[in-house]
mmCIF file of C-alpha atoms in Angstrom:
data_model
loop_
_atom_site.group_PDB
_atom_site.id
_atom_site.type_symbol
_atom_site.label_atom_id
_atom_site.label_comp_id
_atom_site.label_asym_id
_atom_site.label_seq_id
_atom_site.Cartn_x
_atom_site.Cartn_y
_atom_site.Cartn_z
ATOM 1 C CA MET E 1 -3.579 -7.976 15.554
ATOM 2 C CA LYS E 2 -3.859 -11.373 17.120
ATOM 3 C CA SER E 3 -1.375 -14.325 16.866
ATOM 4 C CA ALA E 4 -1.405 -16.830 14.054
ATOM 5 C CA LEU E 5 -4.468 -19.024 13.446
ATOM 6 C CA LYS E 6 -4.140 -22.679 13.938
ATOM 7 C CA LEU E 7 -4.504 -24.566 10.663
ATOM 8 C CA ALA E 8 -6.765 -27.414 10.072
ATOM 9 C CA LEU E 9 -4.832 -29.528 7.589
ATOM 10 C CA PRO E 10 -6.818 -31.625 5.097
ATOM 11 C CA PHE E 11 -4.469 -31.792 2.141
ATOM 12 C CA LEU E 12 -6.749 -31.669 -0.878
ATOM 13 C CA LEU E 13 -5.658 -32.337 -4.487
ATOM 14 C CA VAL E 14 -7.100 -29.427 -6.325
ATOM 15 C CA CYS E 15 -6.352 -27.165 -9.261
ATOM 16 C CA LEU E 16 -4.897 -23.851 -8.093
ATOM 17 C CA LEU E 17 -7.244 -20.900 -8.168
ATOM 18 C CA PRO E 18 -6.111 -17.229 -8.313
ATOM 19 C CA LEU E 19 -5.474 -15.242 -5.171
ATOM 20 C CA SER E 20 -8.818 -14.024 -3.955
ATOM 21 C CA ALA E 21 -10.445 -12.451 -0.959
ATOM 22 C CA VAL E 22 -13.924 -11.676 0.092
ATOM 23 C CA ILE E 23 -14.990 -9.461 2.958
ATOM 24 C CA ALA E 24 -18.001 -10.502 4.955
ATOM 25 C CA ALA E 25 -20.607 -7.873 5.503
ATOM 26 C CA PRO E 26 -20.366 -5.796 8.738
ATOM 27 C CA ALA E 27 -23.275 -5.187 11.006
ATOM 28 C CA GLN E 28 -23.667 -1.617 9.701
ATOM 29 C CA PRO E 29 -23.368 -0.602 6.036
ATOM 30 C CA ALA E 30 -20.710 2.003 4.937
ATOM 31 C CA PRO E 31 -21.661 5.580 5.431
ATOM 32 C CA GLU E 32 -23.024 7.552 2.470
ATOM 33 C CA VAL E 33 -20.204 9.762 1.130
ATOM 34 C CA ALA E 34 -20.898 12.897 -0.962
ATOM 35 C CA ALA E 35 -17.911 12.673 -3.375
ATOM 36 C CA LYS E 36 -17.258 11.839 -7.010
ATOM 37 C CA GLY E 37 -15.231 8.789 -5.929
ATOM 38 C CA TYR E 38 -14.014 7.218 -2.670
ATOM 39 C CA LEU E 39 -12.351 4.205 -1.231
ATOM 40 C CA LEU E 40 -11.481 2.791 2.153
ATOM 41 C CA VAL E 41 -8.815 0.066 2.471
ATOM 42 C CA ASP E 42 -7.119 -1.882 5.252
ATOM 43 C CA PHE E 43 -3.394 -1.140 4.916
ATOM 44 C CA ASN E 44 -2.203 -4.488 6.352
ATOM 45 C CA SER E 45 -4.352 -6.845 4.249
ATOM 46 C CA GLY E 46 -5.022 -4.591 1.230
ATOM 47 C CA LYS E 47 -8.707 -5.421 1.554
ATOM 48 C CA VAL E 48 -11.178 -2.811 0.324
ATOM 49 C CA LEU E 49 -13.844 -2.184 2.860
ATOM 50 C CA ALA E 50 -15.901 0.439 1.037
ATOM 51 C CA GLU E 51 -15.839 2.060 -2.379
ATOM 52 C CA ASN E 52 -17.726 3.985 -4.949
ATOM 53 C CA ASN E 53 -16.532 5.054 -8.446
ATOM 54 C CA ALA E 54 -13.073 3.959 -7.219
ATOM 55 C CA ASP E 55 -11.907 3.366 -10.782
ATOM 56 C CA GLU E 56 -13.322 6.476 -12.345
ATOM 57 C CA ARG E 57 -10.598 8.760 -13.765
ATOM 58 C CA LEU E 58 -10.604 12.049 -11.877
ATOM 59 C CA GLU E 59 -8.365 15.020 -11.527
ATOM 60 C CA PRO E 60 -6.061 14.584 -8.424
ATOM 61 C CA ALA E 61 -5.121 18.207 -7.857
ATOM 62 C CA SER E 62 -2.379 18.276 -5.079
ATOM 63 C CA LEU E 63 -2.841 14.609 -4.326
ATOM 64 C CA THR E 64 -0.363 14.299 -7.280
ATOM 65 C CA LYS E 65 2.314 15.260 -4.762
ATOM 66 C CA ILE E 66 1.949 11.842 -3.095
ATOM 67 C CA MET E 67 3.556 10.335 -6.178
ATOM 68 C CA THR E 68 6.076 13.155 -6.388
ATOM 69 C CA ALA E 69 7.232 12.454 -2.891
ATOM 70 C CA TYR E 70 7.274 8.712 -3.515
ATOM 71 C CA VAL E 71 9.593 9.214 -6.555
ATOM 72 C CA VAL E 72 11.938 11.471 -4.599
ATOM 73 C CA PHE E 73 12.091 9.021 -1.688
ATOM 74 C CA ARG E 74 13.068 6.227 -4.131
ATOM 75 C CA GLU E 75 15.824 8.402 -5.500
ATOM 76 C CA ILE E 76 17.121 9.016 -2.019
ATOM 77 C CA ALA E 77 16.945 5.386 -1.072
ATOM 78 C CA ALA E 78 18.870 4.528 -4.263
ATOM 79 C CA GLY E 79 21.626 6.982 -3.292
ATOM 80 C CA ARG E 80 21.102 9.119 -6.376
ATOM 81 C CA ILE E 81 20.299 12.262 -4.307
ATOM 82 C CA GLY E 82 20.532 13.135 -0.640
ATOM 83 C CA LEU E 83 18.523 15.063 1.940
ATOM 84 C CA THR E 84 21.278 17.497 2.353
ATOM 85 C CA ASP E 85 21.692 18.254 -1.423
ATOM 86 C CA GLN E 86 21.380 21.928 -2.114
ATOM 87 C CA VAL E 87 18.912 22.692 -4.934
ATOM 88 C CA LEU E 88 19.240 25.920 -6.914
ATOM 89 C CA VAL E 89 15.778 27.434 -7.317
ATOM 90 C CA SER E 90 14.865 28.136 -10.917
ATOM 91 C CA GLU E 91 12.689 30.893 -12.099
ATOM 92 C CA LYS E 92 10.171 28.305 -13.206
ATOM 93 C CA ALA E 93 9.886 26.959 -9.671
ATOM 94 C CA TRP E 94 9.707 30.414 -8.204
ATOM 95 C CA ARG E 95 6.958 31.529 -10.543
ATOM 96 C CA THR E 96 4.710 28.453 -10.059
ATOM 97 C CA GLY E 97 1.332 29.578 -8.829
ATOM 98 C CA GLY E 98 -1.008 28.191 -6.220
ATOM 99 C CA SER E 99 0.121 26.989 -2.779
ATOM 100 C CA ARG E 100 3.642 27.817 -2.042
ATOM 101 C CA MET E 101 6.475 27.457 0.505
ATOM 102 C CA PHE E 102 7.918 30.728 -0.699
ATOM 103 C CA ILE E 103 11.307 29.735 -1.997
ATOM 104 C CA GLU E 104 13.126 32.499 -3.831
ATOM 105 C CA VAL E 105 14.709 32.378 -7.300
ATOM 106 C CA GLY E 106 18.451 31.884 -7.301
ATOM 107 C CA THR E 107 18.662 30.741 -3.754
ATOM 108 C CA GLN E 108 19.688 27.189 -2.615
ATOM 109 C CA VAL E 109 17.316 25.065 -0.588
ATOM 110 C CA SER E 110 18.013 21.536 0.839
ATOM 111 C CA VAL E 111 16.071 18.549 -0.507
ATOM 112 C CA GLU E 112 14.778 17.909 3.016
ATOM 113 C CA ASP E 113 13.343 21.378 3.326
ATOM 114 C CA LEU E 114 11.747 21.127 -0.131
ATOM 115 C CA LEU E 115 10.208 17.866 0.774
ATOM 116 C CA LYS E 116 8.761 19.213 3.985
ATOM 117 C CA GLY E 117 7.594 22.301 2.141
ATOM 118 C CA MET E 118 5.769 20.091 -0.382
ATOM 119 C CA ILE E 119 4.336 17.611 2.152
ATOM 120 C CA ILE E 120 3.346 19.936 4.986
ATOM 121 C CA GLN E 121 2.740 23.206 3.195
ATOM 122 C CA SER E 122 1.709 21.684 -0.184
ATOM 123 C CA GLY E 123 4.181 23.849 -1.975
ATOM 124 C CA ASN E 124 3.791 23.791 -5.766
ATOM 125 C CA ASP E 125 7.087 25.681 -6.068
ATOM 126 C CA ALA E 126 8.826 22.986 -3.978
ATOM 127 C CA SER E 127 7.464 20.292 -6.186
ATOM 128 C CA VAL E 128 8.878 21.828 -9.268
ATOM 129 C CA ALA E 129 12.241 22.436 -7.568
ATOM 130 C CA LEU E 130 12.410 18.799 -6.549
ATOM 131 C CA ALA E 131 11.372 17.634 -10.005
ATOM 132 C CA GLU E 132 14.063 19.646 -11.682
ATOM 133 C CA HIS E 133 16.684 18.542 -9.310
ATOM 134 C CA VAL E 134 15.853 14.786 -9.802
ATOM 135 C CA ALA E 135 15.227 14.654 -13.454
ATOM 136 C CA GLY E 136 16.326 17.947 -14.987
ATOM 137 C CA SER E 137 12.852 19.101 -15.961
ATOM 138 C CA THR E 138 9.264 18.604 -14.845
ATOM 139 C CA GLU E 139 8.470 16.812 -18.168
ATOM 140 C CA ALA E 140 11.301 14.240 -17.510
ATOM 141 C CA PHE E 141 10.178 13.883 -13.902
ATOM 142 C CA ALA E 142 6.628 13.149 -15.044
ATOM 143 C CA ASN E 143 8.051 10.222 -17.003
ATOM 144 C CA LEU E 144 9.530 8.920 -13.725
ATOM 145 C CA MET E 145 6.104 9.280 -12.052
ATOM 146 C CA ASN E 146 4.420 7.360 -14.815
ATOM 147 C CA ALA E 147 7.050 4.638 -14.727
ATOM 148 C CA ASN E 148 6.491 4.226 -10.990
ATOM 149 C CA ALA E 149 2.747 4.302 -11.429
ATOM 150 C CA LYS E 150 2.992 1.434 -13.900
ATOM 151 C CA ARG E 151 5.220 -0.529 -11.560
ATOM 152 C CA LEU E 152 2.701 -0.097 -8.736
ATOM 153 C CA GLY E 153 -0.178 -1.299 -10.851
ATOM 154 C CA MET E 154 -1.873 2.178 -11.117
ATOM 155 C CA GLU E 155 -3.747 1.238 -14.238
ATOM 156 C CA ASN E 156 -5.883 4.329 -14.713
ATOM 157 C CA THR E 157 -3.318 7.030 -13.904
ATOM 158 C CA HIS E 158 -1.339 9.452 -15.998
ATOM 159 C CA PHE E 159 0.884 12.300 -14.644
ATOM 160 C CA THR E 160 1.903 15.361 -16.519
ATOM 161 C CA ASN E 161 3.456 17.536 -13.769
ATOM 162 C CA PRO E 162 4.684 17.120 -10.133
ATOM 163 C CA ASN E 163 2.213 19.340 -8.297
ATOM 164 C CA GLY E 164 -1.266 18.637 -9.757
ATOM 165 C CA LEU E 165 -1.994 21.925 -11.411
ATOM 166 C CA PRO E 166 -4.772 21.416 -14.015
ATOM 167 C CA ASP E 167 -3.943 19.577 -17.177
ATOM 168 C CA PRO E 168 -6.334 17.617 -19.489
ATOM 169 C CA ASP E 169 -3.963 14.643 -19.491
ATOM 170 C CA LEU E 170 -3.526 14.524 -15.689
ATOM 171 C CA TYR E 171 -5.794 11.957 -14.104
ATOM 172 C CA THR E 172 -5.930 9.151 -11.593
ATOM 173 C CA THR E 173 -8.428 7.185 -9.429
ATOM 174 C CA ALA E 174 -9.228 6.619 -5.803
ATOM 175 C CA ARG E 175 -7.955 3.082 -6.074
ATOM 176 C CA ASP E 176 -4.679 4.140 -7.737
ATOM 177 C CA LEU E 177 -4.012 6.829 -5.093
ATOM 178 C CA ALA E 178 -4.504 4.224 -2.415
ATOM 179 C CA LYS E 179 -1.841 2.021 -4.112
ATOM 180 C CA VAL E 180 0.823 4.620 -4.107
ATOM 181 C CA THR E 181 -0.056 5.859 -0.641
ATOM 182 C CA MET E 182 0.275 2.379 0.819
ATOM 183 C CA ALA E 183 3.507 1.838 -1.022
ATOM 184 C CA LEU E 184 4.827 5.120 0.379
ATOM 185 C CA ILE E 185 3.875 4.295 3.963
ATOM 186 C CA ARG E 186 5.207 0.678 3.676
ATOM 187 C CA GLU E 187 8.511 1.479 1.984
ATOM 188 C CA PHE E 188 9.401 4.755 3.684
ATOM 189 C CA PRO E 189 8.018 4.817 7.247
ATOM 190 C CA ASP E 190 10.611 7.381 8.447
ATOM 191 C CA PHE E 191 9.778 9.791 5.697
ATOM 192 C CA TYR E 192 6.109 9.144 6.190
ATOM 193 C CA SER E 193 6.288 10.553 9.739
ATOM 194 C CA TRP E 194 6.514 13.987 8.137
ATOM 195 C CA TYR E 195 2.952 13.828 6.965
ATOM 196 C CA GLY E 196 1.842 14.051 10.572
ATOM 197 C CA SER E 197 3.751 17.274 11.205
ATOM 198 C CA LYS E 198 1.341 20.004 12.284
ATOM 199 C CA GLU E 199 3.345 22.887 10.693
ATOM 200 C CA PHE E 200 6.575 23.829 9.015
ATOM 201 C CA THR E 201 8.627 27.084 8.979
ATOM 202 C CA TYR E 202 10.727 28.169 6.029
ATOM 203 C CA ASN E 203 12.002 31.623 5.118
ATOM 204 C CA GLU E 204 10.559 32.796 8.533
ATOM 205 C CA ILE E 205 7.042 31.866 7.296
ATOM 206 C CA THR E 206 5.153 29.248 9.325
ATOM 207 C CA GLN E 207 2.392 27.441 7.554
ATOM 208 C CA PRO E 208 0.129 24.812 9.098
ATOM 209 C CA ASN E 209 -0.466 21.294 7.610
ATOM 210 C CA ARG E 210 -3.531 21.536 5.423
ATOM 211 C CA ASN E 211 -4.732 18.113 6.413
ATOM 212 C CA PRO E 212 -7.825 18.647 8.651
ATOM 213 C CA LEU E 213 -7.772 15.085 10.012
ATOM 214 C CA LEU E 214 -4.593 15.829 12.080
ATOM 215 C CA LYS E 215 -6.709 18.208 14.305
ATOM 216 C CA ARG E 216 -9.874 16.125 14.307
ATOM 217 C CA ASP E 217 -8.612 12.624 14.938
ATOM 218 C CA PRO E 218 -5.676 11.876 17.199
ATOM 219 C CA SER E 219 -5.058 8.548 15.450
ATOM 220 C CA ALA E 220 -4.671 10.281 11.956
ATOM 221 C CA ASP E 221 -1.037 10.786 10.769
ATOM 222 C CA GLY E 222 -1.543 11.718 7.051
ATOM 223 C CA VAL E 223 -1.761 12.112 4.194
ATOM 224 C CA LYS E 224 -2.604 14.928 1.704
ATOM 225 C CA THR E 225 -5.268 17.375 0.635
ATOM 226 C CA GLY E 226 -5.974 18.749 -2.851
ATOM 227 C CA HIS E 227 -8.160 21.246 -4.531
ATOM 228 C CA THR E 228 -8.757 22.805 -7.859
ATOM 229 C CA ASN E 229 -11.991 24.067 -9.313
ATOM 230 C CA ALA E 230 -12.190 21.100 -11.627
ATOM 231 C CA ALA E 231 -11.124 18.430 -9.154
ATOM 232 C CA GLY E 232 -13.156 19.756 -6.246
ATOM 233 C CA TYR E 233 -11.949 19.038 -2.719
ATOM 234 C CA CYS E 234 -9.922 15.875 -2.263
ATOM 235 C CA LEU E 235 -8.237 14.142 0.674
ATOM 236 C CA VAL E 236 -6.193 11.046 1.203
ATOM 237 C CA GLY E 237 -6.273 10.163 4.849
ATOM 238 C CA SER E 238 -4.664 7.514 6.949
ATOM 239 C CA ALA E 239 -5.028 6.640 10.666
ATOM 240 C CA LYS E 240 -3.697 3.902 12.956
ATOM 241 C CA ARG E 241 -5.454 2.560 16.007
ATOM 242 C CA ASP E 242 -3.641 -0.243 17.858
ATOM 243 C CA ASP E 243 -2.117 -2.394 15.107
ATOM 244 C CA MET E 244 -4.751 -1.602 12.509
ATOM 245 C CA ARG E 245 -4.132 1.120 9.802
ATOM 246 C CA LEU E 246 -6.791 2.293 7.350
ATOM 247 C CA VAL E 247 -6.327 4.449 4.262
ATOM 248 C CA SER E 248 -9.172 6.498 2.932
ATOM 249 C CA VAL E 249 -9.404 8.386 -0.396
ATOM 250 C CA VAL E 250 -12.098 11.031 -1.049
ATOM 251 C CA MET E 251 -12.161 12.785 -4.403
ATOM 252 C CA GLY E 252 -14.445 15.486 -5.685
ATOM 253 C CA ALA E 253 -16.185 16.642 -2.533
ATOM 254 C CA ALA E 254 -18.051 19.938 -2.573
ATOM 255 C CA SER E 255 -16.128 21.766 0.265
ATOM 256 C CA PRO E 256 -13.217 21.506 2.605
ATOM 257 C CA ASN E 257 -15.568 20.464 5.444
ATOM 258 C CA ALA E 258 -17.311 17.880 3.247
ATOM 259 C CA ARG E 259 -14.060 16.077 2.359
ATOM 260 C CA ALA E 260 -13.037 16.085 6.047
ATOM 261 C CA GLN E 261 -16.375 14.773 7.245
ATOM 262 C CA ALA E 262 -16.456 12.096 4.571
ATOM 263 C CA SER E 263 -12.900 10.928 5.396
ATOM 264 C CA LEU E 264 -13.620 10.791 9.143
ATOM 265 C CA ALA E 265 -16.942 8.961 8.519
ATOM 266 C CA LEU E 266 -15.149 6.326 6.466
ATOM 267 C CA LEU E 267 -12.228 5.879 8.867
ATOM 268 C CA ASN E 268 -14.444 5.692 11.962
ATOM 269 C CA TRP E 269 -16.750 3.138 10.310
ATOM 270 C CA GLY E 270 -13.874 0.990 9.272
ATOM 271 C CA PHE E 271 -12.282 0.935 12.715
ATOM 272 C CA ARG E 272 -15.626 0.441 14.441
ATOM 273 C CA TYR E 273 -16.943 -2.572 12.351
ATOM 274 C CA PHE E 274 -13.712 -4.341 11.174
ATOM 275 C CA GLU E 275 -10.628 -5.829 12.805
ATOM 276 C CA SER E 276 -7.377 -6.959 11.193
ATOM 277 C CA HIS E 277 -5.430 -10.138 12.185
ATOM 278 C CA SER E 278 -1.931 -11.215 11.132
ATOM 279 C CA LEU E 279 -2.429 -14.955 10.553
ATOM 280 C CA TYR E 280 0.864 -16.207 8.930
ATOM 281 C CA PRO E 281 4.070 -14.138 8.416
ATOM 282 C CA ALA E 282 5.867 -14.516 5.122
ATOM 283 C CA ASP E 283 8.631 -17.027 4.761
ATOM 284 C CA GLN E 284 7.699 -18.693 8.088
ATOM 285 C CA PRO E 285 7.128 -22.519 8.025
ATOM 286 C CA ILE E 286 3.557 -23.520 8.932
ATOM 287 C CA GLU E 287 3.807 -27.208 8.002
ATOM 288 C CA ASN E 288 6.337 -29.845 6.802
ATOM 289 C CA LEU E 289 5.134 -31.840 3.800
ATOM 290 C CA ARG E 290 6.211 -35.210 2.582
ATOM 291 C CA VAL E 291 8.640 -35.144 -0.443
ATOM 292 C CA TRP E 292 9.344 -38.118 -2.637
ATOM 293 C CA TYR E 293 12.685 -38.989 -4.337
ATOM 294 C CA GLY E 294 14.579 -36.169 -2.556
ATOM 295 C CA GLN E 295 17.651 -36.013 -0.357
ATOM 296 C CA GLN E 296 15.247 -35.337 2.507
ATOM 297 C CA GLU E 297 11.754 -36.639 3.247
ATOM 298 C CA THR E 298 10.023 -33.446 4.378
ATOM 299 C CA LEU E 299 9.788 -29.843 2.995
ATOM 300 C CA PRO E 300 8.911 -26.814 5.163
ATOM 301 C CA VAL E 301 6.191 -24.703 3.416
ATOM 302 C CA GLY E 302 4.773 -21.268 4.252
ATOM 303 C CA PRO E 303 3.142 -18.204 2.744
ATOM 304 C CA GLU E 304 4.877 -16.244 0.002
ATOM 305 C CA ALA E 305 3.607 -12.989 1.615
ATOM 306 C CA ASP E 306 2.105 -12.093 4.907
ATOM 307 C CA VAL E 307 -1.396 -13.482 5.202
ATOM 308 C CA VAL E 308 -3.565 -10.940 6.926
ATOM 309 C CA ALA E 309 -7.373 -11.216 7.389
ATOM 310 C CA THR E 310 -9.675 -8.248 7.627
ATOM 311 C CA ILE E 311 -13.001 -9.433 9.124
ATOM 312 C CA PRO E 312 -16.079 -8.005 10.881
ATOM 313 C CA ARG E 313 -15.505 -7.374 14.542
ATOM 314 C CA GLY E 314 -16.258 -10.222 16.839
ATOM 315 C CA SER E 315 -15.884 -12.933 14.205
ATOM 316 C CA TYR E 316 -12.311 -14.109 14.815
ATOM 317 C CA SER E 317 -13.513 -17.349 16.525
ATOM 318 C CA ARG E 318 -15.244 -18.299 13.224
ATOM 319 C CA LEU E 319 -11.926 -18.317 11.214
ATOM 320 C CA SER E 320 -10.426 -21.536 10.054
ATOM 321 C CA ALA E 321 -7.700 -22.489 7.673
ATOM 322 C CA ARG E 322 -6.398 -25.358 5.532
ATOM 323 C CA LEU E 323 -3.635 -26.088 3.073
ATOM 324 C CA GLU E 324 -4.414 -27.268 -0.410
ATOM 325 C CA LYS E 325 -1.557 -28.685 -2.474
ATOM 326 C CA THR E 326 -1.492 -29.178 -6.204
ATOM 327 C CA ALA E 327 -0.148 -32.790 -6.333
ATOM 328 C CA GLU E 328 2.371 -35.106 -4.800
ATOM 329 C CA LEU E 329 5.705 -33.373 -4.144
ATOM 330 C CA ASN E 330 8.534 -34.992 -6.133
ATOM 331 C CA ALA E 331 12.130 -33.723 -5.985
ATOM 332 C CA PRO E 332 13.934 -31.766 -7.187
ATOM 333 C CA ILE E 333 11.983 -28.717 -5.802
ATOM 334 C CA ALA E 334 13.447 -25.196 -5.728
ATOM 335 C CA LYS E 335 12.947 -22.748 -2.940
ATOM 336 C CA GLY E 336 10.011 -20.468 -3.772
ATOM 337 C CA THR E 337 8.157 -23.065 -5.928
ATOM 338 C CA ARG E 338 4.386 -22.517 -5.478
ATOM 339 C CA ILE E 339 3.136 -25.921 -4.309
ATOM 340 C CA GLY E 340 -0.429 -24.945 -3.237
ATOM 341 C CA ASP E 341 -2.643 -22.493 -1.429
ATOM 342 C CA ILE E 342 -3.345 -21.400 2.115
ATOM 343 C CA VAL E 343 -7.186 -21.119 2.265
ATOM 344 C CA VAL E 344 -8.746 -19.166 5.061
ATOM 345 C CA THR E 345 -12.523 -19.308 5.656
ATOM 346 C CA LEU E 346 -14.888 -17.298 7.823
ATOM 347 C CA GLY E 347 -17.750 -19.695 8.550
ATOM 348 C CA GLU E 348 -18.618 -21.228 5.282
ATOM 349 C CA ASN E 349 -17.138 -18.426 3.159
ATOM 350 C CA GLU E 350 -13.682 -18.474 1.742
ATOM 351 C CA ILE E 351 -12.131 -15.049 2.347
ATOM 352 C CA ILE E 352 -8.390 -15.565 1.463
ATOM 353 C CA ARG E 353 -6.576 -17.860 -0.921
ATOM 354 C CA ALA E 354 -2.848 -17.203 -0.762
ATOM 355 C CA PRO E 355 0.171 -18.922 -2.412
ATOM 356 C CA LEU E 356 1.924 -21.574 -0.468
ATOM 357 C CA VAL E 357 5.551 -21.951 -1.372
ATOM 358 C CA ALA E 358 8.601 -24.148 -0.679
ATOM 359 C CA LEU E 359 10.803 -22.502 1.925
ATOM 360 C CA GLN E 360 14.011 -24.420 0.892
ATOM 361 C CA ASP E 361 15.590 -26.374 -1.880
ATOM 362 C CA VAL E 362 15.066 -30.142 -1.946
ATOM 363 C CA PRO E 363 17.714 -31.759 -4.278
ATOM 364 C CA GLU E 364 16.998 -35.011 -6.007
ATOM 365 C CA GLY E 365 17.986 -38.025 -3.964
ATOM 366 C CA GLY E 366 20.321 -40.868 -4.800
ATOM 367 C CA LEU E 367 19.310 -44.313 -6.312
ATOM 368 C CA TRP E 368 18.627 -45.926 -2.943
ATOM 369 C CA ARG E 369 16.235 -43.064 -1.923
ATOM 370 C CA LYS E 370 14.423 -43.199 -5.210
ATOM 371 C CA ALA E 371 14.028 -46.984 -5.061
ATOM 372 C CA LYS E 372 12.820 -46.812 -1.499
ATOM 373 C CA ASP E 373 10.259 -44.073 -2.265
ATOM 374 C CA SER E 374 9.037 -46.024 -5.371
ATOM 375 C CA VAL E 375 8.216 -48.997 -3.198
ATOM 376 C CA LEU E 376 6.627 -46.843 -0.458
ATOM 377 C CA GLN E 377 4.349 -45.074 -3.069
ATOM 378 C CA MET E 378 3.139 -48.385 -4.356
ATOM 379 C CA PHE E 379 1.602 -49.086 -0.948
#
């Protein structure tokens, strides 16, 4: 991603608009994808590049385990469990059908091995063992999954188990799966590296990673496959080329090859026709604005969050930006107060409107400062 864009700075007095983004059309339309629902999103900017039925509620099958892993990672990060914790395998975990890492009832297995068995081998038994260790039961763990889904804004998702085995009340969407996947990659990069592992051996049984993208695309490093008769063949993929990462979600394809081809087609199209640019990092000043009646005359302002633009390839030179502030700035002003927007345009089209905030406190000035500024404002 290129360096920050230089701002053009006409300070317009406007009413604030909500954060918005528009993606200009690339030279080539998105590929046709044979799936019930799909989505392609730029990880750095969060901009959706292609989608179809992305909000339709569908069965996730083993894609459920992305949320299972995310919940466990959060428990580790909070210090409530550890990678070296030994988990006693219950009969319920041992008897769980479908794909397995072949843990044995009554034995103890480390949290790290269970995570790798779930992530790399897609072990349903490992998922149950982890859920029971974290929450005491799979039902209680599902409550944790749903609480995290709500926190992440997964509005069309409901979990009932940690492994994705069929249940009429288990559903999610391509868009929601992208949300939890991007949160997992962003918050737990070290753990995410396991998703690129080609194989894992446990109990003297070596099983390959089920993700076909790892063999077909050297830039791919995740994420997860899923399949049941009702869900069809599903795949959440992610690949990184240079500084650009894309996440693809394909749900309800007709065959293993169809989901792989669809995922590769989306990823290759995204990398071929789009580029991502980091324009302004969060909490870094991009301008100093005049403040009235304060202990200081200027206020450094910058973006609340990283401002990243995803645009058609070859159009970077057409980007421009400006600041729009809501009104004159009068002290006192608290750090973090939203005082306007950063507006990025591509040609004549506005593509990003991001919050502009105060980067430090400006206390109210004394009587002399107030009197002086009153006179200056009159002229």
